[in-house]
Short mmCIF file of C-alpha atoms in Angstrom, two decimals:
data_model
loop_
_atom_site.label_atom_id
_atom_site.label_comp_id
_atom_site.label_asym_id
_atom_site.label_seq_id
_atom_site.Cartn_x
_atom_site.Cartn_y
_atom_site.Cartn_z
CA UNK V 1 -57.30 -65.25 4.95
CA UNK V 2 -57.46 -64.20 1.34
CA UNK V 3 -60.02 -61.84 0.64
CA UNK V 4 -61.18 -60.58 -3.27
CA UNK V 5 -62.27 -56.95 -3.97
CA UNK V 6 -64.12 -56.66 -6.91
CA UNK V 7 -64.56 -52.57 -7.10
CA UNK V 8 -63.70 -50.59 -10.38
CA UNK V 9 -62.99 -47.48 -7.72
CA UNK V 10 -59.36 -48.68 -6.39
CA UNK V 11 -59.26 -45.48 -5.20
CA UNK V 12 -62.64 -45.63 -3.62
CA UNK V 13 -63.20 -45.13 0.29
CA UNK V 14 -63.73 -48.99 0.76
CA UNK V 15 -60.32 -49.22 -0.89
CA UNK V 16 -59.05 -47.25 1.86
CA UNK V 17 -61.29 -49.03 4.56
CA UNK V 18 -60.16 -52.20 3.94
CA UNK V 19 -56.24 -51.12 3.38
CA UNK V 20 -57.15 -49.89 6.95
CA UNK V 21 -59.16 -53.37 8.01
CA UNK V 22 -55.35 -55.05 6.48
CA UNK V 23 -53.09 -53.11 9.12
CA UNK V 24 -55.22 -53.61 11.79
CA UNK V 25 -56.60 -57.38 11.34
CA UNK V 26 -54.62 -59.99 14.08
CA UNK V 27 -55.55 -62.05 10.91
CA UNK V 28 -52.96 -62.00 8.54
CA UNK V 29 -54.98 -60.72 5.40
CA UNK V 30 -53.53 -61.11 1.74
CA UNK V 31 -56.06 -58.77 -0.36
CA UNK V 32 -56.67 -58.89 -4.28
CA UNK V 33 -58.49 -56.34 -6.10
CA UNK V 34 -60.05 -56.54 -9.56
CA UNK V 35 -61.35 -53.56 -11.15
CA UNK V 36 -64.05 -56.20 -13.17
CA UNK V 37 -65.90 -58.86 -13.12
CA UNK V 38 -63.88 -60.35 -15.66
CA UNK V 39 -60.37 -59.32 -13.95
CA UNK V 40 -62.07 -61.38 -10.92
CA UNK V 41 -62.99 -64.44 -12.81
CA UNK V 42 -59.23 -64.79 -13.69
CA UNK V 43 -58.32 -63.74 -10.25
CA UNK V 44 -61.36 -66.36 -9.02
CA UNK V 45 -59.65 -69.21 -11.59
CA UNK V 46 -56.46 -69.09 -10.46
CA UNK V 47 -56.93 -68.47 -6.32
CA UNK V 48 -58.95 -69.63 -3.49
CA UNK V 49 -60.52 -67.45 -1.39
CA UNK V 50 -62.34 -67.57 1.63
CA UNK V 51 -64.48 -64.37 0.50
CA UNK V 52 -65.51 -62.33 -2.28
CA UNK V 53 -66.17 -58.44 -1.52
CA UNK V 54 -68.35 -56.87 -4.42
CA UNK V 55 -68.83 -53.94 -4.64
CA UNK V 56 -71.65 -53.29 -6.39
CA UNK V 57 -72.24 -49.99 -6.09
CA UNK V 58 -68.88 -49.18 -8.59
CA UNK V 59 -69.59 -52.39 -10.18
CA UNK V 60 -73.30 -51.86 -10.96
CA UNK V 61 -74.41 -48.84 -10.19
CA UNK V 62 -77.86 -49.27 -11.96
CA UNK V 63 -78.21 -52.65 -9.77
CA UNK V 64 -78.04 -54.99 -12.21
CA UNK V 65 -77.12 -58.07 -10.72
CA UNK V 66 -75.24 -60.05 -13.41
CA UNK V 67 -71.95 -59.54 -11.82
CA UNK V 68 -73.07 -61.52 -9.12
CA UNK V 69 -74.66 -63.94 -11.03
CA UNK V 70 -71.34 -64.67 -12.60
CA UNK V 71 -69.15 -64.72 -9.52
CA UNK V 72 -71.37 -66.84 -7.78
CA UNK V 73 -72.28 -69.42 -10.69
CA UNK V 74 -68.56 -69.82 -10.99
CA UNK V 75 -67.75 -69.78 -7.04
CA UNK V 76 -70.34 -71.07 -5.32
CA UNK V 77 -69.48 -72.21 -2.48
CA UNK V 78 -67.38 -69.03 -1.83
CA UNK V 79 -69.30 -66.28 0.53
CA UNK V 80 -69.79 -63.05 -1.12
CA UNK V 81 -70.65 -60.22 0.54
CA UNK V 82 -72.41 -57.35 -1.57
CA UNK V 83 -71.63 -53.67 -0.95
CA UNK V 84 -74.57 -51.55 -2.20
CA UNK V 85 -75.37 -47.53 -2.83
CA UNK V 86 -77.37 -45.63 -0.57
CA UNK V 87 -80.67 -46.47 -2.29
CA UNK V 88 -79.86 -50.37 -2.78
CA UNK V 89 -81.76 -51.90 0.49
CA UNK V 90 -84.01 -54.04 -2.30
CA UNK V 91 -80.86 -54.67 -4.29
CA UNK V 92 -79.25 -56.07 -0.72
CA UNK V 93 -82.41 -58.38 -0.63
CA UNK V 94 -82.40 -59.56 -4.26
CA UNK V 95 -78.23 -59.94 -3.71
CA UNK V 96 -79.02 -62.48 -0.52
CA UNK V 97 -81.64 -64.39 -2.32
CA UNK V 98 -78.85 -64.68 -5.61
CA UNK V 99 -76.49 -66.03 -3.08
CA UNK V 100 -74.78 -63.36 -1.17
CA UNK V 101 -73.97 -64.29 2.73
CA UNK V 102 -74.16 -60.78 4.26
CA UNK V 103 -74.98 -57.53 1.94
CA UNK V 104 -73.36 -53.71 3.48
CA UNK V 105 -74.46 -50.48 2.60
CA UNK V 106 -71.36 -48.90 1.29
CA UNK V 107 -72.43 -45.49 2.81
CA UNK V 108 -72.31 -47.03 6.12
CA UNK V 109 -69.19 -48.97 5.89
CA UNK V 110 -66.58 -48.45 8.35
CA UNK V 111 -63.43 -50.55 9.25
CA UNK V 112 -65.42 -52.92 12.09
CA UNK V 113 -68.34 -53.56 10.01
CA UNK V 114 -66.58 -54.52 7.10
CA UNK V 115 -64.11 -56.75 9.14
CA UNK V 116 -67.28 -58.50 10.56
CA UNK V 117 -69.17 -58.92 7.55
CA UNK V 118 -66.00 -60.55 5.79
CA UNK V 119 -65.48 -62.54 8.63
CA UNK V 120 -68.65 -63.97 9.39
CA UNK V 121 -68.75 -64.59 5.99
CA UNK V 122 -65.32 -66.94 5.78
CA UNK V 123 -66.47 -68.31 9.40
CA UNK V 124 -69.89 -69.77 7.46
CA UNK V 125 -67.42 -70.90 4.17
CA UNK V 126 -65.70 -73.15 7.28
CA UNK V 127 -68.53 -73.81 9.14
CA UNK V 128 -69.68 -74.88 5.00
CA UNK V 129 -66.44 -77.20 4.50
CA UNK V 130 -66.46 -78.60 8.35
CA UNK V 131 -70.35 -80.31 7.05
CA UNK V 132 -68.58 -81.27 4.38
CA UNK V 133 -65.87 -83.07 5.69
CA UNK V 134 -68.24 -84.51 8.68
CA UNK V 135 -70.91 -85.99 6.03
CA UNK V 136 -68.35 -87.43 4.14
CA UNK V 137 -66.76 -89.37 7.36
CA UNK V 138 -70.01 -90.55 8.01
CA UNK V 139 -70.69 -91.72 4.85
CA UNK V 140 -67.11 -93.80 5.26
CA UNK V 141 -68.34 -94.98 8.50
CA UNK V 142 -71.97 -95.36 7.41
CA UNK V 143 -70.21 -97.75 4.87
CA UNK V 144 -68.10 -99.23 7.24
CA UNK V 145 -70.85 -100.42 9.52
CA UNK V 146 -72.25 -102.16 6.64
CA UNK V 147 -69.37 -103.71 5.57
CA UNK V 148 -68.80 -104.68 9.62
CA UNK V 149 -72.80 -106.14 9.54
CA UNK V 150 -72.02 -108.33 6.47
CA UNK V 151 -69.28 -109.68 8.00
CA UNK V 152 -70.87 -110.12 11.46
CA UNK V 153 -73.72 -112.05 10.02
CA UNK V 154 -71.29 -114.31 7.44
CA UNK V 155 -69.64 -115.34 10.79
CA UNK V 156 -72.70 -116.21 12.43
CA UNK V 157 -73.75 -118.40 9.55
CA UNK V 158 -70.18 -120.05 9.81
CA UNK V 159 -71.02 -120.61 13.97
CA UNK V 160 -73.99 -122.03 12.98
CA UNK V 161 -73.19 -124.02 10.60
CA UNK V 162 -69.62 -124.93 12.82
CA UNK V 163 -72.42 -125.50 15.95
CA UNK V 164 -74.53 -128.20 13.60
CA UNK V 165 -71.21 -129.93 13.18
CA UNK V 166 -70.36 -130.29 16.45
CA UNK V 167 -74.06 -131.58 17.33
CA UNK V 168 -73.59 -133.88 14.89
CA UNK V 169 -69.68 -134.50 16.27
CA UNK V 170 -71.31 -135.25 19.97
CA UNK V 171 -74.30 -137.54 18.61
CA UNK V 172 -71.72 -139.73 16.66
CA UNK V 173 -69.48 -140.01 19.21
CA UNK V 174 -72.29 -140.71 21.68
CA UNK V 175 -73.49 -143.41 19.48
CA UNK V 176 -70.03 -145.01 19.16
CA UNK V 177 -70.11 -144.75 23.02
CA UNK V 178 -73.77 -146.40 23.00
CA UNK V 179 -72.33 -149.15 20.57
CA UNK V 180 -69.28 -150.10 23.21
CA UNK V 181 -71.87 -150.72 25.76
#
């Protein structure tokens, strides 16, 4: 799983936290971290991955929300999950109605909830990209079925039109037959 850190604190306790969530994941983890949002748009440009972690609270500590904006107008359909400062719980609201999947209170954050927030968070960018993949394989079949219909019904106008010949096959014949008598 690749996982983005967007913090300008490298040195930060969530630094630390997630180092920590690296050693101890049974997932093997491969971690960037950009110390801005514009170090994570290159980072974002030339990578997948399956979350973004952005920390806010180093990021923009007055809550201003364009960093987000950015990330997620260019990454959409990559889950972010927001870390926020003690005092954020109406930035965490704002940041899920922008387009974050889960938002943590950085004061809070320990090794487990991290992990699960990231997690869940890549689980719902698969559970995202299964839909995906299962609309557009119904959409093949969907098309499929049509194409199978037209032909159905173009050989049923062939039997029916094969069946009139053969009526008229058995009424000649039976009037040749009539004609011998």
């Amino acid at each position: 799983m690749r996982v983005l850190i967007v913090t300008c604190a490298p040195k930060s306790p969530i630094s630390r936290i997630v180092t920590e969530m690296a050693q101890r994941s049974f997932v093997r983890l491969h971690i960037d971290i950009a110390p801005s949002v514009e170090e994570a748009i290159v980072h974002l440009q030339d990578n997948d991955y399956q979350t973004i972690l952005l920390d806010l609270a180093s990021i923009a500590p007055g809550g201003d929300m364009e960093p987000l904006h950015r990330l997620h107008g260019l990454r959409p359909d990559t889950p972010i999950v927001v870390l926020y400062g003690a005092h954020g719980t109406g930035l965490a609201a704002l940041a899920l109605r922008i387009g974050a999947v889960d938002a943590v209170n950085a004061a809070d954050l320990d090794v487990r909830g991290l992990w699960r927030a990231v997690y869940v968070a890549a689980l719902r960018c698969n559970q995202r990209e299964a839909h995906h993949e299962v609309a557009e394989a119904l959409e093949v079949l969907v098309g499929n079925l049509r194409d199978l219909s037209d032909y159905v019904i173009a050989l049923r106008d062939r039997i029916d039109c094969l069946d009139k010949l053969l009526t008229q096959a058995i009424h000649i014949v039976e009037g040749l037959e009539d004609g011998e008598d």
